[in-house]
XYZ file of N, CA and C in Angstrom:
864
model
N 83.351 65.387 61.880
C 84.379 66.210 62.530
C 85.571 65.324 62.875
N 86.729 65.571 62.220
C 87.899 64.744 62.485
C 89.009 65.575 63.126
N 90.100 64.899 63.492
C 91.190 65.567 64.195
C 91.866 66.631 63.340
N 91.975 66.373 62.045
C 92.593 67.360 61.160
C 91.786 68.655 61.143
N 90.470 68.526 61.076
C 89.618 69.717 61.106
C 89.799 70.488 62.415
N 89.894 69.756 63.519
C 90.074 70.415 64.812
C 91.438 71.102 64.901
N 92.474 70.481 64.363
C 93.798 71.103 64.352
C 93.793 72.377 63.506
N 93.115 72.312 62.365
C 93.000 73.485 61.497
C 92.216 74.587 62.209
N 91.090 74.220 62.810
C 90.278 75.202 63.531
C 91.072 75.854 64.656
N 91.788 75.052 65.448
C 92.556 75.612 66.556
C 93.635 76.568 66.050
N 94.294 76.206 64.979
C 95.339 77.076 64.425
C 94.756 78.413 63.968
N 93.606 78.374 63.313
C 92.971 79.617 62.866
C 92.561 80.466 64.066
N 91.982 79.820 65.088
C 91.543 80.552 66.274
C 92.720 81.224 66.976
N 93.862 80.559 67.006
C 95.023 81.108 67.698
C 95.757 82.145 66.857
N 95.761 81.971 65.545
C 96.500 82.880 64.667
C 95.653 84.045 64.176
N 94.335 83.855 64.074
C 93.455 84.934 63.665
C 93.292 85.101 62.172
N 93.918 84.232 61.380
C 93.761 84.325 59.927
C 94.076 82.990 59.284
N 93.506 82.772 58.099
C 93.754 81.539 57.355
C 95.195 81.480 56.890
N 95.722 82.600 56.430
C 97.095 82.631 55.914
C 98.101 82.249 56.989
N 97.950 82.829 58.164
C 98.872 82.528 59.260
C 98.731 81.081 59.711
N 97.497 80.590 59.756
C 97.276 79.199 60.139
C 97.894 78.251 59.121
N 97.780 78.590 57.841
C 98.369 77.760 56.787
C 99.887 77.689 56.937
N 100.511 78.833 57.211
C 101.964 78.855 57.396
C 102.372 78.008 58.593
N 101.608 78.093 59.657
C 101.920 77.335 60.877
C 101.801 75.833 60.643
N 100.793 75.421 59.869
C 100.544 73.996 59.636
C 101.219 73.476 58.373
N 101.943 74.366 57.679
C 102.660 73.996 56.449
C 101.686 73.455 55.388
N 100.601 74.174 55.212
C 99.599 73.842 54.196
C 99.311 75.076 53.351
N 98.643 74.869 52.245
C 98.266 76.008 51.409
C 96.988 76.614 51.984
N 96.811 77.932 51.861
C 95.619 78.587 52.424
C 94.300 78.011 51.917
N 94.251 77.610 50.636
C 92.993 77.080 50.095
C 92.570 75.808 50.820
N 93.549 74.990 51.208
C 93.238 73.766 51.944
C 92.673 74.089 53.325
N 93.263 75.099 53.969
C 92.791 75.516 55.296
C 91.362 76.050 55.199
N 91.100 76.887 54.201
C 89.760 77.442 54.014
C 88.728 76.343 53.775
N 89.101 75.342 52.974
C 88.196 74.242 52.673
C 87.868 73.444 53.925
N 88.903 73.151 54.717
C 88.688 72.395 55.959
C 87.773 73.166 56.919
N 87.972 74.469 57.029
C 87.138 75.274 57.912
C 85.701 75.293 57.420
N 85.503 75.474 56.118
C 84.152 75.508 55.557
C 83.441 74.173 55.778
N 84.167 73.060 55.598
C 83.571 71.742 55.818
C 83.137 71.571 57.270
N 83.960 72.054 58.182
C 83.624 71.931 59.606
C 82.403 72.772 59.946
N 82.341 73.990 59.435
C 81.189 74.851 59.696
C 79.919 74.266 59.088
N 80.031 73.696 57.884
C 78.866 73.079 57.248
C 78.376 71.882 58.063
N 79.327 71.110 58.568
C 78.959 69.922 59.355
C 78.264 70.311 60.657
N 78.759 71.368 61.306
C 78.194 71.798 62.582
C 76.957 72.677 62.406
N 76.812 73.288 61.232
C 75.667 74.138 60.962
C 75.733 75.501 61.623
N 76.940 75.957 61.976
C 77.117 77.269 62.606
C 78.369 77.931 62.044
N 78.412 79.249 62.145
C 79.621 79.990 61.767
C 80.556 80.020 62.969
N 81.778 79.607 62.767
C 82.770 79.603 63.842
C 83.558 80.903 63.885
N 83.525 81.641 62.775
C 84.227 82.922 62.701
C 83.381 83.925 61.928
N 83.508 85.176 62.300
C 82.972 86.268 61.497
C 84.086 86.787 60.601
N 83.810 86.922 59.291
C 84.826 87.350 58.330
C 84.839 88.871 58.218
N 86.048 89.449 58.293
C 86.228 90.890 58.116
C 87.518 91.109 57.332
N 87.368 91.258 56.024
C 88.516 91.385 55.127
C 89.440 90.182 55.310
N 90.681 90.408 55.723
C 91.640 89.320 55.857
C 91.677 88.743 57.270
N 90.883 89.286 58.180
C 90.888 88.823 59.558
C 89.635 88.011 59.859
N 89.781 87.081 60.775
C 88.662 86.273 61.231
C 88.470 86.510 62.724
N 87.234 86.753 63.133
C 86.930 86.984 64.539
C 86.055 85.833 65.038
N 86.521 85.148 66.055
C 85.838 83.954 66.533
C 84.476 84.302 67.130
N 83.490 83.443 66.857
C 82.133 83.631 67.378
C 82.009 82.927 68.735
N 80.841 83.102 69.379
C 80.600 82.406 70.642
C 80.624 80.887 70.438
N 80.046 80.438 69.323
C 80.081 79.004 69.010
C 81.514 78.538 68.822
N 82.332 79.388 68.190
C 83.736 79.057 67.993
C 84.493 78.942 69.306
N 84.187 79.843 70.250
C 84.849 79.782 71.554
C 84.485 78.492 72.289
N 83.227 78.081 72.167
C 82.805 76.827 72.792
C 83.556 75.652 72.193
N 83.643 75.628 70.861
C 84.365 74.539 70.196
C 85.847 74.582 70.532
N 86.415 75.786 70.694
C 87.838 75.913 70.993
C 88.191 75.187 72.298
N 87.317 75.288 73.278
C 87.544 74.603 74.549
C 87.562 73.092 74.342
N 86.549 72.578 73.631
C 86.489 71.134 73.384
C 87.655 70.676 72.510
N 87.993 71.460 71.504
C 89.085 71.078 70.609
C 90.395 70.944 71.373
N 90.647 71.881 72.295
C 91.869 71.810 73.093
C 91.942 70.529 73.894
N 90.819 70.160 74.511
C 90.805 68.945 75.329
C 90.926 67.685 74.467
N 90.227 67.659 73.325
C 90.282 66.488 72.446
C 91.681 66.271 71.908
N 92.321 67.358 71.457
C 93.662 67.235 70.897
C 94.681 66.878 71.970
N 94.476 67.384 73.195
C 95.376 67.031 74.293
C 95.261 65.546 74.625
N 94.025 65.028 74.645
C 93.818 63.609 74.916
C 94.397 62.742 73.801
N 94.301 63.246 72.571
C 94.874 62.510 71.446
C 96.386 62.408 71.582
N 97.013 63.523 71.960
C 98.459 63.518 72.152
C 98.841 62.593 73.308
N 98.033 62.606 74.359
C 98.287 61.707 75.491
C 98.249 60.257 75.033
N 97.253 59.919 74.203
C 97.136 58.546 73.708
C 98.361 58.153 72.892
N 98.839 59.057 72.051
C 100.037 58.764 71.245
C 101.233 58.491 72.155
N 101.389 59.339 73.183
C 102.533 59.187 74.076
C 102.430 57.898 74.883
N 101.213 57.567 75.343
C 101.023 56.344 76.117
C 101.350 55.108 75.278
N 100.875 55.097 74.036
C 101.079 53.942 73.165
C 102.528 53.821 72.738
N 103.162 54.940 72.418
C 104.538 54.900 71.909
C 105.549 54.669 73.020
N 105.208 55.073 74.286
C 106.148 54.920 75.389
C 107.414 55.721 75.187
N 107.333 56.844 74.529
C 108.510 57.619 74.176
C 109.121 58.312 75.389
N 110.393 58.686 75.266
C 111.092 59.431 76.305
C 110.615 60.878 76.289
N 110.877 61.613 77.366
C 110.480 63.032 77.402
C 111.032 63.796 76.208
N 110.167 64.509 75.534
C 110.573 65.284 74.362
C 109.451 66.240 73.997
N 109.734 67.178 73.092
C 108.709 68.098 72.612
C 108.396 69.196 73.617
N 107.217 69.779 73.490
C 106.798 70.894 74.341
C 106.124 70.368 75.603
N 106.508 70.929 76.727
C 105.895 70.597 78.016
C 105.311 71.880 78.581
N 103.983 72.008 78.529
C 103.314 73.242 78.960
C 103.000 73.176 80.450
N 103.579 74.104 81.194
C 103.399 74.170 82.637
C 102.733 75.490 83.015
N 101.894 75.450 84.030
C 101.343 76.657 84.627
C 101.764 76.725 86.082
N 101.854 77.925 86.633
C 102.255 78.071 88.034
C 101.778 79.405 88.579
N 101.443 79.424 89.869
C 101.178 80.702 90.509
C 102.480 81.476 90.569
N 102.375 82.804 90.596
C 103.537 83.668 90.400
C 104.638 83.438 91.422
N 104.294 83.337 92.701
C 105.324 83.192 93.734
C 106.105 81.901 93.560
N 105.428 80.821 93.205
C 106.103 79.541 92.989
C 107.022 79.613 91.781
N 106.545 80.246 90.714
C 107.363 80.378 89.508
C 108.621 81.200 89.779
N 108.488 82.223 90.622
C 109.613 83.120 90.871
C 110.641 82.541 91.827
N 110.181 81.804 92.836
C 111.077 81.385 93.916
C 111.400 79.893 93.891
N 110.399 79.066 93.667
C 110.588 77.617 93.800
C 111.026 76.911 92.525
N 110.547 77.376 91.373
C 110.758 76.614 90.146
C 112.128 76.760 89.484
N 112.813 77.914 89.563
C 114.081 78.032 88.833
C 115.063 76.874 89.043
N 115.364 76.436 90.285
C 116.300 75.310 90.413
C 115.748 74.000 89.866
N 114.428 73.785 90.018
C 113.826 72.557 89.487
C 113.872 72.545 87.969
N 113.535 73.679 87.358
C 113.563 73.762 85.896
C 114.983 73.613 85.369
N 115.961 74.162 86.089
C 117.362 74.019 85.668
C 117.778 72.549 85.663
N 117.401 71.809 86.705
C 117.738 70.385 86.761
C 116.999 69.605 85.667
N 115.753 69.997 85.410
C 114.975 69.323 84.369
C 115.632 69.528 83.004
N 116.051 70.757 82.738
C 116.679 71.043 81.437
C 117.990 70.282 81.278
N 118.731 70.169 82.359
C 119.991 69.415 82.289
C 119.734 67.938 82.013
N 118.669 67.394 82.605
C 118.365 65.976 82.422
C 117.713 65.679 81.081
N 116.851 66.620 80.616
C 116.085 66.387 79.393
C 116.165 67.643 78.495
N 117.321 67.910 77.903
C 117.484 69.137 77.096
C 116.612 69.181 75.849
N 116.095 68.016 75.414
C 115.249 68.007 74.216
C 113.819 68.447 74.503
N 113.461 68.624 75.764
C 112.120 69.086 76.125
C 112.096 70.613 76.154
N 111.111 71.195 75.501
C 110.932 72.649 75.499
C 109.881 73.017 76.541
N 110.327 73.560 77.659
C 109.406 73.946 78.734
C 108.724 75.267 78.397
N 107.412 75.274 78.433
C 106.603 76.468 78.158
C 105.861 76.810 79.440
N 106.359 77.825 80.176
C 105.815 78.164 81.490
C 104.954 79.418 81.426
N 103.739 79.330 81.984
C 102.837 80.478 82.113
C 102.502 80.664 83.588
N 102.262 81.909 83.986
C 101.925 82.182 85.381
C 100.576 82.896 85.475
N 99.946 82.789 86.630
C 98.667 83.440 86.858
C 98.073 82.980 88.166
N 96.906 83.498 88.536
C 96.231 83.072 89.761
C 95.897 81.585 89.712
N 95.735 80.971 90.874
C 95.486 79.532 90.934
C 94.211 79.141 90.177
N 93.165 79.967 90.270
C 91.933 79.662 89.554
C 92.139 79.629 88.053
N 92.908 80.585 87.560
C 93.192 80.647 86.127
C 94.033 79.454 85.683
N 94.983 79.042 86.510
C 95.822 77.885 86.184
C 94.983 76.599 86.149
N 94.079 76.444 87.102
C 93.224 75.256 87.134
C 92.313 75.207 85.915
N 91.735 76.344 85.560
C 90.872 76.402 84.373
C 91.664 76.032 83.119
N 92.891 76.530 83.017
C 93.727 76.209 81.863
C 94.069 74.734 81.787
N 94.292 74.115 82.946
C 94.583 72.679 82.985
C 93.378 71.878 82.515
N 92.200 72.220 82.996
C 90.986 71.502 82.609
C 90.643 71.710 81.138
N 91.032 72.874 80.601
C 90.749 73.176 79.194
C 91.785 72.590 78.247
N 92.835 71.981 78.798
C 93.853 71.365 77.961
C 94.976 72.289 77.548
N 95.047 73.502 78.127
C 96.125 74.425 77.759
C 97.437 74.096 78.464
N 97.367 73.370 79.569
C 98.563 72.976 80.307
C 98.581 71.465 80.498
N 99.795 70.918 80.560
C 99.941 69.506 80.909
C 99.888 69.321 82.415
N 100.363 70.328 83.158
C 100.358 70.279 84.613
C 100.506 71.699 85.137
N 100.095 71.911 86.387
C 100.208 73.239 86.991
C 100.671 73.113 88.440
N 101.359 74.144 88.903
C 101.731 74.258 90.311
C 100.771 75.245 90.974
N 99.958 74.735 91.888
C 98.984 75.557 92.608
C 98.995 75.140 94.075
N 98.367 75.957 94.930
C 98.240 75.506 96.313
C 97.173 74.422 96.342
N 97.465 73.350 97.033
C 96.596 72.181 96.957
C 96.178 71.698 98.321
N 95.631 70.500 98.326
C 95.477 69.561 97.211
C 94.364 69.976 96.248
N 94.353 69.384 95.030
C 93.315 69.758 94.055
C 91.934 69.337 94.535
N 90.959 70.176 94.261
C 89.590 69.902 94.703
C 88.687 69.405 93.579
N 89.093 69.567 92.329
C 88.253 69.144 91.208
C 88.354 67.627 91.026
N 87.227 66.934 90.788
C 87.250 65.470 90.675
C 88.057 64.935 89.500
N 88.329 65.762 88.492
C 89.091 65.296 87.336
C 90.599 65.513 87.499
N 91.021 66.024 88.652
C 92.427 66.352 88.851
C 93.051 65.511 89.961
N 94.354 65.296 89.847
C 95.130 64.642 90.885
C 96.516 65.282 90.909
N 97.296 64.977 91.936
C 98.608 65.594 92.007
C 99.401 65.097 93.194
N 100.560 65.730 93.405
C 101.450 65.389 94.511
C 101.950 66.675 95.154
N 102.214 66.660 96.472
C 102.792 67.843 97.117
C 104.177 68.134 96.544
N 104.457 69.402 96.301
C 105.743 69.780 95.712
C 106.606 70.604 96.669
N 106.043 71.643 97.266
C 106.808 72.541 98.125
C 105.978 72.945 99.342
N 106.630 73.009 100.498
C 105.983 73.555 101.688
C 106.058 75.073 101.611
N 104.975 75.748 101.990
C 104.926 77.205 101.917
C 104.315 77.754 103.204
N 104.694 78.972 103.539
C 104.107 79.652 104.688
C 103.689 81.054 104.274
N 102.450 81.398 104.579
C 101.949 82.733 104.331
C 102.157 83.596 105.565
N 102.547 84.844 105.355
C 102.732 85.776 106.470
C 101.982 87.068 106.170
N 101.569 87.730 107.233
C 100.945 89.041 107.106
C 102.058 90.081 107.126
N 102.007 91.047 106.220
C 103.029 92.092 106.214
C 102.392 93.456 106.475
N 103.137 94.285 107.197
C 102.674 95.630 107.539
C 103.845 96.583 107.422
N 103.574 97.877 107.577
C 104.653 98.868 107.597
C 105.481 98.681 108.862
N 106.675 99.271 108.886
C 107.593 99.083 110.009
C 107.070 99.660 111.312
N 106.227 100.686 111.243
C 105.727 101.313 112.471
C 104.342 100.818 112.876
N 103.872 99.721 112.270
C 102.542 99.211 112.580
C 102.569 98.445 113.905
N 101.517 98.554 114.727
C 101.452 97.775 115.972
C 101.461 96.272 115.682
N 101.847 95.496 116.678
C 101.894 94.041 116.524
C 100.529 93.485 116.133
N 100.547 92.436 115.292
C 99.317 91.789 114.831
C 99.357 90.327 115.260
N 98.416 89.927 116.095
C 98.360 88.542 116.554
C 97.174 87.782 115.991
N 96.150 88.518 115.527
C 94.966 87.884 114.956
C 94.261 88.884 114.038
N 93.276 88.389 113.291
C 92.575 89.240 112.334
C 91.817 90.366 113.025
N 91.368 90.112 114.251
C 90.621 91.148 114.966
C 91.467 92.397 115.200
N 92.793 92.217 115.249
C 93.688 93.355 115.463
C 93.664 94.336 114.296
N 93.259 93.862 113.124
C 93.248 94.741 111.942
C 91.860 94.753 111.291
N 90.832 94.542 112.086
C 89.463 94.560 111.574
C 89.183 95.891 110.869
N 88.698 95.819 109.632
C 88.376 97.012 108.870
C 89.556 97.665 108.177
N 90.727 97.047 108.259
C 91.926 97.642 107.654
C 91.921 97.495 106.137
N 92.596 98.417 105.466
C 92.786 98.322 104.014
C 93.784 97.207 103.724
N 93.484 96.374 102.744
C 94.403 95.306 102.378
C 94.669 95.316 100.872
N 95.791 94.718 100.518
C 96.188 94.588 99.116
C 96.241 93.111 98.772
N 95.708 92.757 97.603
C 95.646 91.351 97.209
C 95.544 91.259 95.695
N 95.669 90.031 95.196
C 95.483 89.795 93.775
C 93.988 89.669 93.466
N 93.666 89.274 92.242
C 92.270 89.188 91.818
C 91.506 88.128 92.610
N 90.187 88.139 92.468
C 89.315 87.289 93.287
C 89.561 85.798 93.074
N 90.096 85.391 91.900
C 90.323 83.967 91.675
C 91.682 83.500 92.184
N 92.324 84.326 93.014
C 93.604 83.959 93.632
C 93.321 83.226 94.944
N 93.870 82.039 95.106
C 93.621 81.253 96.314
C 94.220 81.917 97.547
N 95.333 82.648 97.374
C 95.929 83.332 98.519
C 95.002 84.442 99.016
N 94.317 85.087 98.114
C 93.351 86.108 98.538
C 92.216 85.459 99.329
N 91.730 84.306 98.856
C 90.669 83.613 99.585
C 91.147 83.204 100.971
N 92.392 82.765 101.069
C 92.952 82.421 102.371
C 92.970 83.637 103.290
N 93.338 84.784 102.753
C 93.383 86.025 103.520
C 91.983 86.383 104.025
N 91.005 86.331 103.140
C 89.639 86.676 103.526
C 89.070 85.676 104.536
N 89.402 84.388 104.375
C 88.938 83.377 105.331
C 89.584 83.576 106.697
N 90.829 84.036 106.695
C 91.527 84.322 107.958
C 90.768 85.383 108.751
N 90.283 86.394 108.063
C 89.449 87.399 108.720
C 88.162 86.753 109.250
N 87.507 85.956 108.416
C 86.203 85.395 108.774
C 86.276 84.498 110.004
N 87.346 83.729 110.142
C 87.496 82.833 111.290
C 87.471 83.618 112.600
N 88.005 84.833 112.579
C 88.032 85.679 113.774
C 86.844 86.643 113.843
N 85.825 86.361 113.023
C 84.644 87.232 112.980
C 85.040 88.689 112.697
N 86.015 88.844 111.833
C 86.475 90.169 111.421
C 86.322 90.280 109.906
N 86.583 91.444 109.384
C 86.466 91.659 107.943
C 87.421 92.765 107.518
N 87.997 92.656 106.330
C 88.842 93.737 105.838
C 88.003 94.940 105.449
N 88.643 96.080 105.313
C 87.967 97.262 104.801
C 88.062 97.257 103.283
N 88.661 98.262 102.730
C 88.837 98.353 101.278
C 89.873 97.333 100.817
N 89.562 96.607 99.727
C 90.500 95.660 99.132
C 90.971 96.219 97.799
N 92.251 96.532 97.708
C 92.834 97.014 96.464
C 93.469 95.839 95.726
N 93.070 95.631 94.483
C 93.616 94.539 93.688
C 94.880 94.990 92.978
N 95.939 94.220 93.130
C 97.245 94.543 92.560
C 97.635 93.475 91.547
N 98.659 93.776 90.762
C 99.107 92.859 89.718
C 100.456 92.231 90.022
N 101.150 92.684 91.066
C 102.478 92.135 91.356
C 102.784 92.214 92.845
N 103.652 91.313 93.284
C 104.089 91.340 94.682
C 104.922 92.581 94.972
N 105.700 93.033 93.997
C 106.495 94.235 94.212
C 105.601 95.446 94.478
N 104.507 95.545 93.747
C 103.563 96.635 93.973
C 102.910 96.529 95.339
N 102.570 95.303 95.743
C 101.957 95.098 97.055
C 102.909 95.522 98.170
N 104.154 95.063 98.100
C 105.128 95.394 99.146
C 105.380 96.895 99.197
N 105.424 97.539 98.046
C 105.653 98.983 98.012
C 104.527 99.736 98.711
N 103.281 99.338 98.461
C 102.136 100.007 99.097
C 102.119 99.753 100.602
N 102.405 98.522 100.996
C 102.416 98.192 102.423
C 103.528 98.942 103.146
N 104.707 98.993 102.557
C 105.838 99.682 103.208
C 105.549 101.169 103.392
N 104.700 101.728 102.528
C 104.339 103.140 102.636
C 103.258 103.380 103.680
N 102.770 102.312 104.300
C 101.759 102.452 105.342
C 100.344 102.567 104.828
N 100.124 102.198 103.558
C 98.796 102.351 102.962
C 97.854 101.201 103.275
N 98.366 100.105 103.831
C 97.521 98.957 104.133
C 98.358 97.754 104.482
N 97.732 96.572 104.499
C 98.421 95.335 104.829
C 98.186 94.311 103.735
N 98.947 93.215 103.780
C 98.808 92.174 102.768
C 99.254 90.846 103.353
N 98.896 89.767 102.657
C 99.350 88.434 103.024
C 100.060 87.836 101.824
N 101.326 87.451 102.004
C 102.107 86.919 100.887
C 102.939 85.729 101.357
N 103.435 84.898 100.435
C 104.297 83.783 100.827
C 105.600 84.294 101.447
N 106.018 83.676 102.530
C 107.245 84.080 103.210
C 108.455 83.944 102.288
N 108.490 82.876 101.490
C 109.614 82.663 100.581
C 109.704 83.773 99.539
N 108.544 84.274 99.092
C 108.532 85.355 98.117
C 109.072 86.626 98.740
N 108.608 86.932 99.955
C 109.077 88.131 100.636
C 110.587 88.088 100.836
N 111.126 86.946 101.237
C 112.553 86.829 101.503
C 113.402 87.017 100.255
N 112.805 86.821 99.084
C 113.559 86.960 97.833
C 113.508 88.373 97.256
N 112.720 89.276 97.892
C 112.480 90.596 97.308
C 113.392 91.662 97.901
N 113.814 92.631 97.081
C 114.658 93.722 97.582
C 113.995 94.528 98.698
N 112.681 94.633 98.700
C 111.981 95.445 99.692
C 111.630 94.715 100.970
N 112.227 93.539 101.202
C 111.854 92.732 102.372
C 112.117 93.442 103.698
N 113.128 94.333 103.746
C 113.456 95.015 104.996
C 112.613 96.265 105.226
N 111.731 96.582 104.291
C 110.892 97.779 104.437
C 109.541 97.469 105.057
N 109.293 96.184 105.385
C 108.028 95.791 105.995
C 108.295 94.843 107.154
N 107.290 94.673 108.000
C 107.326 93.683 109.068
C 106.482 92.480 108.646
N 106.944 91.283 108.994
C 106.222 90.053 108.669
C 105.715 89.418 109.953
N 104.400 89.144 109.984
C 103.774 88.554 111.167
C 103.269 87.153 110.833
N 103.692 86.123 111.585
C 103.182 84.767 111.334
C 101.720 84.669 111.742
N 100.990 83.754 111.112
C 99.591 83.543 111.444
C 99.488 82.536 112.587
N 98.666 82.845 113.579
C 98.524 81.983 114.749
C 98.013 80.601 114.360
N 98.382 79.604 115.153
C 97.914 78.228 114.991
C 98.278 77.652 113.627
N 99.413 78.111 113.110
C 99.944 77.582 111.843
C 98.951 77.691 110.695
N 98.068 78.688 110.746
C 97.082 78.847 109.670
C 97.727 79.212 108.339
N 98.940 79.746 108.409
C 99.589 80.147 107.170
C 100.357 79.038 106.482
N 100.417 77.854 107.076
C 101.193 76.755 106.494
C 100.350 75.996 105.469
N 100.905 75.791 104.298
C 100.221 75.061 103.235
C 101.258 74.399 102.344
N 100.788 73.693 101.333
C 101.675 73.045 100.372
C 101.303 73.469 98.946
N 102.324 73.660 98.144
C 102.142 73.839 96.707
C 102.163 72.451 96.080
N 101.179 72.179 95.239
C 101.066 70.868 94.595
C 101.339 70.972 93.099
N 101.911 69.920 92.547
C 101.961 69.743 91.103
C 100.723 68.928 90.740
N 99.873 69.479 89.866
C 98.558 68.900 89.590
C 98.402 68.638 88.097
N 97.711 67.545 87.763
C 97.453 67.199 86.363
C 96.092 66.521 86.260
N 95.641 66.291 85.029
C 94.367 65.604 84.818
C 94.518 64.131 85.178
N 93.519 63.561 85.839
C 93.577 62.168 86.257
C 93.841 61.247 85.065
N 94.770 60.327 85.258
C 95.084 59.362 84.222
C 95.962 59.888 83.116
N 96.395 61.149 83.213
C 97.202 61.759 82.149
C 98.589 62.078 82.694
N 99.505 61.105 82.582
C 100.874 61.303 83.052
C 101.848 60.954 81.933
N 101.969 61.835 80.921
C 102.904 61.584 79.827
C 104.349 61.596 80.316
N 105.255 61.223 79.436
C 106.658 61.075 79.814
C 107.249 62.364 80.365
N 106.882 63.514 79.787
C 107.422 64.793 80.272
C 107.035 65.046 81.728
N 105.786 64.736 82.067
C 105.308 64.920 83.435
C 105.948 63.901 84.375
N 106.060 62.661 83.947
C 106.694 61.638 84.772
C 108.123 62.036 85.125
N 108.831 62.628 84.166
C 110.206 63.058 84.415
C 110.245 64.176 85.454
N 109.273 65.099 85.409
C 109.215 66.179 86.391
C 108.949 65.626 87.787
N 108.009 64.685 87.898
C 107.687 64.084 89.194
C 108.897 63.356 89.756
N 109.615 62.624 88.896
C 110.802 61.897 89.346
C 111.876 62.847 89.872
N 112.064 63.975 89.209
C 113.050 64.961 89.675
C 112.646 65.548 91.019
N 111.363 65.807 91.204
C 110.885 66.325 92.478
C 111.122 65.317 93.593
N 110.870 64.032 93.331
C 111.103 62.993 94.328
C 112.578 62.903 94.681
N 113.451 63.048 93.675
C 114.887 63.017 93.919
C 115.311 64.181 94.789
N 114.749 65.355 94.523
C 115.086 66.536 95.304
C 114.680 66.405 96.759
N 113.535 65.742 97.022
C 113.059 65.570 98.394
C 113.964 64.625 99.176
N 114.649 63.699 98.470
C 115.480 62.721 99.139
C 116.861 63.272 99.492
N 117.197 64.447 98.954
C 118.531 65.005 99.221
C 118.647 65.517 100.646
């Protein structure tokens, strides 16, 4: 199993066909098919199920896809470390939605001005999903609430953040979780760290939420809360940037429980030139 086979396999897995993978890698389809067959013969398993012109990845293929991503990412890291090249090429970043919407635009603008040859590829999602993507090699770095807890990760604080509880305008004052014990709340999916913070806030006060409705956007959450359908916990900076900010009340969490930091996180020992440039810009911004 060599790097070329892994590159071919990854291209097929991402494109879904030999023809598309061949076009992407600038090779003839017969060469791609041969490389895939050799890899399957070597491993003794089928990596794809064939259906006419389409290929559907098998469970074994999904397992290999994870390893292939990490191996190829480490290979690229080695090339960059040895060559000592300046920031260039694709820089894959992940970020939780609120950070991407509010905190990153000015940083990304400064990065593009400093390093226009770098192509920033930004994806957003819950913190758990971003961490999984980083460990799987899909991202070079991610912005999540930190510090990182996984032993293979390290990072630096990037932005100070404050979480606030939001309610409808006619809701009674909220000073602690016990004040809203059993209340309906709105939150993102279970792998969202902000949701875990919300649930832990209840637990500390020996309280518990009632029905938890999972939402896909902050705008949807604010709309439901403003209508009096429940409560939510969101970043204060996100709320301040939204058109509906005046339709809800924001309550700070007692004892500074809502204060946290967003971290820029990467795999330990993996700081390519693109990432180093991002860290340097963040340090410059803090000194202003």
